[in-house]
Short mmCIF file of C-alpha atoms in Angstrom, two decimals:
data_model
loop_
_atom_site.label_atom_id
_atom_site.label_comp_id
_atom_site.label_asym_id
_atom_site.label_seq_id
_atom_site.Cartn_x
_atom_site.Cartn_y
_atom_site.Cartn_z
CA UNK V 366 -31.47 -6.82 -53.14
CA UNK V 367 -33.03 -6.41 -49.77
CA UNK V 368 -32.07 -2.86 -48.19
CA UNK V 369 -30.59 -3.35 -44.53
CA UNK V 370 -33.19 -1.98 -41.80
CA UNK V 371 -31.33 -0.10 -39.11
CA UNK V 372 -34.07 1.35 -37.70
CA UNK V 373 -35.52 -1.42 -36.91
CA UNK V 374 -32.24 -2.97 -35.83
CA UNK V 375 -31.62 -0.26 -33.41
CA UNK V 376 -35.66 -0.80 -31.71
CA UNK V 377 -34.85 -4.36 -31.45
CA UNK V 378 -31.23 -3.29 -29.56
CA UNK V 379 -32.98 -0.90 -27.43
CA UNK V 380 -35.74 -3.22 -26.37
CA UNK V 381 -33.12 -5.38 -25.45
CA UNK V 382 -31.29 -3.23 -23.08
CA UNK V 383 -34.53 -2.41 -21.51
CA UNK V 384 -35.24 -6.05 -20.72
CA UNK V 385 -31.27 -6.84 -19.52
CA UNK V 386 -31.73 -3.37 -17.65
CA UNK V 387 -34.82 -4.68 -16.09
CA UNK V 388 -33.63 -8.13 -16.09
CA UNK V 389 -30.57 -6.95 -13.94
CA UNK V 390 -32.86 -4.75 -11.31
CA UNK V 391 -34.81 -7.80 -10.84
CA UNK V 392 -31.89 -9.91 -9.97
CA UNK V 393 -30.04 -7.09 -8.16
CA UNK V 394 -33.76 -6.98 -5.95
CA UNK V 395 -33.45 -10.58 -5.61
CA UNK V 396 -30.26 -10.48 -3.86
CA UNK V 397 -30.81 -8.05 -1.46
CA UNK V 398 -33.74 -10.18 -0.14
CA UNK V 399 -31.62 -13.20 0.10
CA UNK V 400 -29.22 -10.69 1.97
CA UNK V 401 -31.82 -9.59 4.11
CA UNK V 402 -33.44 -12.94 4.82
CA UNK V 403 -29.82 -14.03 5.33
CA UNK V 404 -29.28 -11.55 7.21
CA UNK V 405 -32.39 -12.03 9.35
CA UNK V 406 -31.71 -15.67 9.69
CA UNK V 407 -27.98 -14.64 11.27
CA UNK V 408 -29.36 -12.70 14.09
CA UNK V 409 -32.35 -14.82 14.87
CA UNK V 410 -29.36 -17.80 15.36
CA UNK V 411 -27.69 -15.72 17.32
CA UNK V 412 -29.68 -14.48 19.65
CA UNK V 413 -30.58 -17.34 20.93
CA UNK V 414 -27.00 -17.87 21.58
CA UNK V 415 -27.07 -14.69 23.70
CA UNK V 416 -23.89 -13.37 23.21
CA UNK V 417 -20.84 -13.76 21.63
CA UNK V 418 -16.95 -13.58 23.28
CA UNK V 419 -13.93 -11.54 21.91
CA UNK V 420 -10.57 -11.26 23.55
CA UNK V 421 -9.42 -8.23 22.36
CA UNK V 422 -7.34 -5.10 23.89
CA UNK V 423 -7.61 -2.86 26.71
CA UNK V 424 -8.40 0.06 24.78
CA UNK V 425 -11.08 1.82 27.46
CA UNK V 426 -12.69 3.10 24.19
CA UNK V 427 -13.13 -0.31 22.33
CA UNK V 428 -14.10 -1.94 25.48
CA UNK V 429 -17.25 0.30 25.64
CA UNK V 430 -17.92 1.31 22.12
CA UNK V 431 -17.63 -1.83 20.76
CA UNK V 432 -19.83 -3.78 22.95
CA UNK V 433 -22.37 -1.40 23.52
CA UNK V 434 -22.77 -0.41 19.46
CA UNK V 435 -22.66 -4.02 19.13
CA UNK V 436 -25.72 -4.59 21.13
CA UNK V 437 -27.90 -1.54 19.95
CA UNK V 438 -27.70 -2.98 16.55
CA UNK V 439 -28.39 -6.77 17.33
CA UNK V 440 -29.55 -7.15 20.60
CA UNK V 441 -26.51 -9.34 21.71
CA UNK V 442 -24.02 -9.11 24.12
CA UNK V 443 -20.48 -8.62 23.62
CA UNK V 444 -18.44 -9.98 26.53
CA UNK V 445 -15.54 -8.06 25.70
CA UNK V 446 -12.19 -9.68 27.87
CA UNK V 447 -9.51 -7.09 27.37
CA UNK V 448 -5.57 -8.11 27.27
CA UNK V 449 -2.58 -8.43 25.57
CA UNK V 450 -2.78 -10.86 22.64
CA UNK V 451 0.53 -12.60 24.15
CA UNK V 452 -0.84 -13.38 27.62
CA UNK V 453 -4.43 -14.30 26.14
CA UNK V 454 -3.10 -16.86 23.81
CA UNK V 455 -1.56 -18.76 26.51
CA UNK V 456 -4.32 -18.86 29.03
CA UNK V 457 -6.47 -20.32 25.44
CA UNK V 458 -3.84 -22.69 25.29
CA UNK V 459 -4.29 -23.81 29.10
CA UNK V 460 -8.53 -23.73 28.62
CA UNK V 461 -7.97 -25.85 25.37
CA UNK V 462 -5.68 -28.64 26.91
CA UNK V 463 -8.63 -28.91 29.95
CA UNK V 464 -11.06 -29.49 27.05
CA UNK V 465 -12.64 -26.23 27.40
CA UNK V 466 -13.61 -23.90 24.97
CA UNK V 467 -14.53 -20.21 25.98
CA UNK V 468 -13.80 -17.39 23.53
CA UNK V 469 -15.49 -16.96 19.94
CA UNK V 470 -13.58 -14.02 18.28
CA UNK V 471 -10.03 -12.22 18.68
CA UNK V 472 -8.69 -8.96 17.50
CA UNK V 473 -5.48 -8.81 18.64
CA UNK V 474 -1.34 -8.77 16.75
CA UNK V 475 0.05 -9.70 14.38
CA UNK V 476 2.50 -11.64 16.50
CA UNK V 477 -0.30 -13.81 18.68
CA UNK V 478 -1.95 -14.77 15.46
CA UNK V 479 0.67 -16.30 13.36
CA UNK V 480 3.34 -17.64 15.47
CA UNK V 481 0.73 -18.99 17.83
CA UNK V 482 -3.07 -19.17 17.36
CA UNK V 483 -2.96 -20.51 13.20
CA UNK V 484 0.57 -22.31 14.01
CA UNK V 485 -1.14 -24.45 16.79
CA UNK V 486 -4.63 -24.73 14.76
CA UNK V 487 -6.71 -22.53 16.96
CA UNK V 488 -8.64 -20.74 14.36
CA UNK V 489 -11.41 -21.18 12.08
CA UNK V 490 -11.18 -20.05 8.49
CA UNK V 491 -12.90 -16.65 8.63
CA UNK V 492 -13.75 -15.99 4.75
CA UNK V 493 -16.68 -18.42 4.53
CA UNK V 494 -17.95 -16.54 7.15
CA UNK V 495 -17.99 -13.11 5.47
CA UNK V 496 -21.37 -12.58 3.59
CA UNK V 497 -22.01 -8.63 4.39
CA UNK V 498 -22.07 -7.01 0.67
CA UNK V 499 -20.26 -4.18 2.31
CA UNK V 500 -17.45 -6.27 3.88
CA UNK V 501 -17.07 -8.65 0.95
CA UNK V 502 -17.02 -5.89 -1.68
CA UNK V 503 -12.87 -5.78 -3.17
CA UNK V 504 -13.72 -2.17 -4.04
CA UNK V 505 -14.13 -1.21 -0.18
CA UNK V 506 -10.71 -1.93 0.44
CA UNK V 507 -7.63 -0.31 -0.03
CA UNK V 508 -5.81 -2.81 -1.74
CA UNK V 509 -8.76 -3.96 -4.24
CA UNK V 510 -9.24 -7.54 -1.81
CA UNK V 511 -10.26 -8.50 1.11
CA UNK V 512 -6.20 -7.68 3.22
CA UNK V 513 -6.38 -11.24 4.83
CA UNK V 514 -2.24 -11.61 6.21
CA UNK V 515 -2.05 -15.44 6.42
CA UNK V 516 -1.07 -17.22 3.61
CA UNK V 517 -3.99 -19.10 2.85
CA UNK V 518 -5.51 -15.61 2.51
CA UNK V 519 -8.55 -16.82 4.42
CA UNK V 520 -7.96 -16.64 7.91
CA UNK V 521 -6.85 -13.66 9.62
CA UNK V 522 -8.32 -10.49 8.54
CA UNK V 523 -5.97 -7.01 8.62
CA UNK V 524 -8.08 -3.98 9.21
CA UNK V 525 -5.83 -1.80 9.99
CA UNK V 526 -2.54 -0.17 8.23
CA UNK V 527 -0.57 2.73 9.56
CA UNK V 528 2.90 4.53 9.56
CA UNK V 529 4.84 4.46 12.91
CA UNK V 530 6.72 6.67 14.52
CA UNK V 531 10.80 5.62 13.83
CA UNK V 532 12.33 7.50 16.64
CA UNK V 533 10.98 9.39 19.62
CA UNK V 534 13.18 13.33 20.85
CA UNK V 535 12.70 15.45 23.52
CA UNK V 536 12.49 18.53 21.15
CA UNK V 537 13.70 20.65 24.60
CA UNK V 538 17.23 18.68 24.22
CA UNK V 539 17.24 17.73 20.00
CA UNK V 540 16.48 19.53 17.38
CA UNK V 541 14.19 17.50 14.33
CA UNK V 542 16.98 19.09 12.05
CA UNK V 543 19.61 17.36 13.88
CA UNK V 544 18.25 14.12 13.19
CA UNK V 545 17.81 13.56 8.88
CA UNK V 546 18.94 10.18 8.20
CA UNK V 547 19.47 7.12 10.70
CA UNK V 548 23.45 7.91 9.89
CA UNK V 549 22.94 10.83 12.58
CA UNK V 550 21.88 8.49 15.36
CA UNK V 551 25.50 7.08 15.36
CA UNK V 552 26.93 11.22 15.92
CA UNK V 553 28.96 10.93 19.07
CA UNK V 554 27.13 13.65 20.65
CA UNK V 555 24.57 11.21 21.32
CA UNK V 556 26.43 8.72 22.60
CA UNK V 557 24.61 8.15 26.07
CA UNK V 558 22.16 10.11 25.29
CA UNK V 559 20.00 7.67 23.80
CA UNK V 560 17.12 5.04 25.50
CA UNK V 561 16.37 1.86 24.40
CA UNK V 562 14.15 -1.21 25.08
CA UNK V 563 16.28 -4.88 25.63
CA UNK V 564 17.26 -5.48 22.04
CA UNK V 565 18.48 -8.81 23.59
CA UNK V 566 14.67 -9.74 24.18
CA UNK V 567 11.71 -10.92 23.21
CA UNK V 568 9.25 -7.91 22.54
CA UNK V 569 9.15 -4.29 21.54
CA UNK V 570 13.03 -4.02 22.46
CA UNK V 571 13.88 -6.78 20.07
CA UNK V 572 11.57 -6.34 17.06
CA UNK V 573 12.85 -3.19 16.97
CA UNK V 574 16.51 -4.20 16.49
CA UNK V 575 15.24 -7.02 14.60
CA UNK V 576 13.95 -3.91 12.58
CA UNK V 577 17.46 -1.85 11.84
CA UNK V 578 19.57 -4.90 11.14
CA UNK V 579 17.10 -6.23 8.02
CA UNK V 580 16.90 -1.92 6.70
CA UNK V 581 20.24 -0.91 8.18
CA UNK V 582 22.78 -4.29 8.60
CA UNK V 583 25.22 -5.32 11.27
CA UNK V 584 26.98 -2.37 11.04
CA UNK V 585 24.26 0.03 12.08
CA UNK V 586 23.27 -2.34 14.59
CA UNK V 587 27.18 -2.52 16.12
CA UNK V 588 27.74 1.07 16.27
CA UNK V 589 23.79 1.93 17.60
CA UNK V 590 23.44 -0.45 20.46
CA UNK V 591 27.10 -1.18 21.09
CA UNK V 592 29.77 2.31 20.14
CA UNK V 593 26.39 4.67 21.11
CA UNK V 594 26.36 3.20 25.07
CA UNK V 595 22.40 4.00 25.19
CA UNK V 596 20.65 3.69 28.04
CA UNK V 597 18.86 -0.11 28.36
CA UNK V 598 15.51 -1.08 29.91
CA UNK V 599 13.18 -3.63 30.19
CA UNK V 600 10.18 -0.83 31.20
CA UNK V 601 8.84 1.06 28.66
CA UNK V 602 7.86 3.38 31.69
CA UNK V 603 11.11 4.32 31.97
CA UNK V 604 11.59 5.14 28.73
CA UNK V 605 8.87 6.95 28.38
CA UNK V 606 10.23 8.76 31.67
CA UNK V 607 13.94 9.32 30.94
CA UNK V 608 12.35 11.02 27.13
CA UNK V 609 10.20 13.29 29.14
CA UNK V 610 13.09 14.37 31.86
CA UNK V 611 15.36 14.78 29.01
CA UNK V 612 18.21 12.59 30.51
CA UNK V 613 17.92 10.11 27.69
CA UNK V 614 15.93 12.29 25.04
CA UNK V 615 16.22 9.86 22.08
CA UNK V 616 14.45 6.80 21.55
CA UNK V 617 13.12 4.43 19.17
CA UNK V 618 11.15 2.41 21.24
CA UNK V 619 7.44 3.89 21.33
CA UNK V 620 5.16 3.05 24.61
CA UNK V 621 1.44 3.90 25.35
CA UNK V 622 2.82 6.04 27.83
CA UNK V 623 5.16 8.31 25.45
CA UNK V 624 1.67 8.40 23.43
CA UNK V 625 -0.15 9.53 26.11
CA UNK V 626 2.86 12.37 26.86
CA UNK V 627 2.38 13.37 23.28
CA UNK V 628 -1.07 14.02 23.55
CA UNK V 629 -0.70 15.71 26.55
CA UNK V 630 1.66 18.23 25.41
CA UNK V 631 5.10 17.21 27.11
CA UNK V 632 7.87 18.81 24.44
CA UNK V 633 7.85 15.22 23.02
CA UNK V 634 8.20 15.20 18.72
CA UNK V 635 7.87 12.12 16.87
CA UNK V 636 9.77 11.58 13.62
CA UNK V 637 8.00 9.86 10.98
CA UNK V 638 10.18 9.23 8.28
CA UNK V 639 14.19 9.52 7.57
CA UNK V 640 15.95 10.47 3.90
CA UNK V 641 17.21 6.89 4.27
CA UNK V 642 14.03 5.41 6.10
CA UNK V 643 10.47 6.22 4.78
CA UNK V 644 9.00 4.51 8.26
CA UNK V 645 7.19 1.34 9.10
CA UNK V 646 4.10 -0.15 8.64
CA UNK V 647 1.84 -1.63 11.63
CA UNK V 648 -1.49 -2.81 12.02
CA UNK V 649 -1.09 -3.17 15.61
CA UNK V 650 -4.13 -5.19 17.49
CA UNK V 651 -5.74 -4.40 14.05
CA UNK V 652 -5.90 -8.36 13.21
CA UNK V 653 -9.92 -10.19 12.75
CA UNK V 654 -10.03 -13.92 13.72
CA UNK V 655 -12.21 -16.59 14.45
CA UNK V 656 -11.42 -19.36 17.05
CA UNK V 657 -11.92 -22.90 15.95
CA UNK V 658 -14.80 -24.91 18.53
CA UNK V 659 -16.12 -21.16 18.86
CA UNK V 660 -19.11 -21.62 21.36
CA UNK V 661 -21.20 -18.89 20.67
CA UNK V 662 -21.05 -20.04 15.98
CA UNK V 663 -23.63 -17.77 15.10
CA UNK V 664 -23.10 -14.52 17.10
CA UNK V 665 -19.41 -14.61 15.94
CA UNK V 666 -19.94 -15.08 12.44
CA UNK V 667 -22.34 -11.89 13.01
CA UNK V 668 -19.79 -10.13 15.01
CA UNK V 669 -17.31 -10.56 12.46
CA UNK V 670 -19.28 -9.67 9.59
CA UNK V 671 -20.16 -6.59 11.38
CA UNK V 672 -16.82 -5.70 12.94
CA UNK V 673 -15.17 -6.07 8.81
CA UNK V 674 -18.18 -3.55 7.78
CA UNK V 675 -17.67 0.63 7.77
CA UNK V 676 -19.30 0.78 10.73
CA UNK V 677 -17.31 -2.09 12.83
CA UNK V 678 -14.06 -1.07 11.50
CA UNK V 679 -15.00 2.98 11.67
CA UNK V 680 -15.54 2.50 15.36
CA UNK V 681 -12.71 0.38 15.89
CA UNK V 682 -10.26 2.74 14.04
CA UNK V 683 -11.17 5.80 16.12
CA UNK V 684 -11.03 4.41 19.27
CA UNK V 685 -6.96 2.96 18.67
CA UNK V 686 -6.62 6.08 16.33
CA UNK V 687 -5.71 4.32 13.56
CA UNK V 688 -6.37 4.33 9.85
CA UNK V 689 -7.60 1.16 8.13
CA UNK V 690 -7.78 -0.95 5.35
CA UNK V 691 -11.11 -0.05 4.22
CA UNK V 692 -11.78 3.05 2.12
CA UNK V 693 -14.68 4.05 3.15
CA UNK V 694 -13.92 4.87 6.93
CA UNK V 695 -13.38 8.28 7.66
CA UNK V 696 -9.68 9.13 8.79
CA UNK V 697 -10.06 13.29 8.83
CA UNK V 698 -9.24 13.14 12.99
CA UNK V 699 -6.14 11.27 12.51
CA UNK V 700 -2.54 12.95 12.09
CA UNK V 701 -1.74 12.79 8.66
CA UNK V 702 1.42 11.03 9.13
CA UNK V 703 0.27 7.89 10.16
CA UNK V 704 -1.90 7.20 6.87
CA UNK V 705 0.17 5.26 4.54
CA UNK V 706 0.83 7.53 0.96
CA UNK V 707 0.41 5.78 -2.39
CA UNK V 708 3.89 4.58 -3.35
CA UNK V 709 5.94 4.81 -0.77
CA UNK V 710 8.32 2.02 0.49
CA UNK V 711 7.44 0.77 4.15
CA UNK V 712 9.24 -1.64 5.50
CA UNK V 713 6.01 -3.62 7.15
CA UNK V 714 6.23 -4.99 10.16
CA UNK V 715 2.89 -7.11 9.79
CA UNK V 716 3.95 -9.08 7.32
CA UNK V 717 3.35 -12.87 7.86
CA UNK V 718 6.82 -14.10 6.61
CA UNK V 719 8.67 -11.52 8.53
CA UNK V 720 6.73 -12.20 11.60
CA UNK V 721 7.18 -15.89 11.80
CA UNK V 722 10.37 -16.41 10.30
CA UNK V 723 12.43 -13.19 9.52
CA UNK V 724 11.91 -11.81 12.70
CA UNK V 725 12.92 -14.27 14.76
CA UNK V 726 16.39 -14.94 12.66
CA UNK V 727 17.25 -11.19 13.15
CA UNK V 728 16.83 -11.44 16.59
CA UNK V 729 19.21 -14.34 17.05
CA UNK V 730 21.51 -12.63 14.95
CA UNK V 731 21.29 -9.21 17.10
CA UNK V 732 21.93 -11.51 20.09
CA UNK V 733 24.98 -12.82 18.75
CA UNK V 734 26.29 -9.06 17.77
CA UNK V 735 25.83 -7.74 20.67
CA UNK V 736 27.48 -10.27 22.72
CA UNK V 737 30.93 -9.56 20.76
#
């Protein structure tokens, strides 16, 4: 009887990790230089387009950075048309009727995107497009997969994710002790005291009472906008105004402009989170799409590709100060309250169900509250 050889068994097992060790380098080699030439191919197509469109917001820092970062790295031009995602999908709308078709790329809402753009077919399906190893990887995101919001999972693109603010004091006229749970809104010492957008409307004012009456229920909603008498407005300037003056020091509709106040030290304190309310979830103009007919093919499927990368989204996130959904982009000059923790319940107001159905049915059911 034949005694087994291990030794040799064990030089045949190592040779054969050497050559699947090798074997693997080779092929790993072999597709970086189809990334490269791939890669090289991109940007030789799209330079002779000569630049590539994006409507995107009026963020003074995106509007430079992006472009001009953009065109360091590439050598194409970003024409970068800055506005709100609301007003820019209906001047598309007008071009597209006329037969003409002008803008490649759009970061933008949430909103824009779903009940709008992909409703009324105006975009292209933006996965095919992604071939970056970096923005392609599962591991460099958050979630373990690419965070695309629409429900074919291949069209819009979410790169950002962060915690808002739930209510807004004038820490001269409220204390943050005064205010632990959303129960001691409805104190009548604050009745009148209190600023709000329209809830009646379409907008900030109305997703936010959209907002308390899916967490909170008609009863909160009754008693806040109705039994509380707050102070109404259709500016968020005013808001923002009657929070710094202290004549309305509460409010739970945030503005640009009661950012700005923060950051410029006006004894303005945001509240993060509630005992009963952990906070919300937005990705604001933190949404990556592609228009269908895109004029400029090539330079957007660069710009895309580049713009879902670290460096794209890293530039993007400082300049709206936001964390994203990558996570590999660095977040240590953001306040630690806006980055989402690990198990927490948010309720998330960039979800694609709530933003083209739940949302609206909320709002019709606020409007019919608060005419009672």
């Amino acid at each position: 009887m034949r005694t087994f050889n291990w030794v040799r068994l064990a030089a045949v097992l190592c040779c054969a990790v050497v050559f699947l060790a090798a074997g693997l380098a080779g092929l790993s080699q072999a597709q970086e230089k189809d990334w490269d030439k791939a890669l090289a191919d991109l940007v030789a197509a799209a330079r002779k387009e000569g630049k590539v469109v994006v409507k995107a917001p009026p963020n003074p820092d995106a509007r430079v950075e992006i472009p001009a970062k953009f065109r360091e790295r590439f050598g194409i031009t970003v024409e970068y048309l800055a506005g709100r995602s609301s007003e820019q999908a209906e001047k598309l709308r007008l071009e597209r009727a006329a037969g003409f078709y002008t803008t490649d790329v759009l970061l933008g809402g949430i909103q824009t995107l779903s009940t709008v753009l992909y409703r009324e077919g105006m975009l292209d399906r933006l996965k095919p497009m992604l071939i970056w190893p970096e923005a392609i990887d599962p591991s460099k995101w958050k979630n373990g997969t690419l965070p695309f919001a629409d429900p074919d999972g291949s069209y819009v693109l979410r790169l950002f994710s962060y915690v808002d603010p739930l209510i807004y004091i004038n820490t001269q006229h409220v204390k943050r002790e005064e205010l632990t749970s959303t129960r001691d809104l409805l104190h009548p010492k604050w009745k009148g005291k209190i600023a709000v957008l329209d809830p009646t409307v379409a907008g900030s004012g109305g997703n936010t009472a959209a907002q308390f009456y899916l967490q909170f229920g008609e009863g909160f909603v009754k008693q806040f906008y109705l039994q509380q008498q707050p102070a109404v407005s259709r500016d968020s300037r005013q808001i923002a105004d009657w929070l710094a003056r202290g004549t309305h020091p509460i409010t739970p509709d945030a503005s640009s402009a009661v950012e700005r106040m923060l950051s410029d030290g006006f004894p303005i304190g945001a509240i993060y989170s509630l005992s009963d309310a952990a906070g919300s979830l937005s990705a604001g103009n933190g949404h990556l799409a592609v228009f269908s007919r895109a004029p400029h093919p090539n330079a957007a499927r660069l710009f895309v590709n580049w713009m879902a990368s670290r460096e794209g989204v890293g530039l993007y996130a400082r300049a709206l100060m936001a964390p994203s959904t990558r996570t590999d982009v660095d977040e240590s000059f953001l306040d630690p309250r806006k980055i989402p923790r690990p198990g927490v319940r948010y309720f998330d107001g960039a979800v694609w169900d709530y933003n083209v159905q739940q949302r609206e049915q909320a709002q019709l059911r606020v409007k019919e509250l608060l005419r009672r």
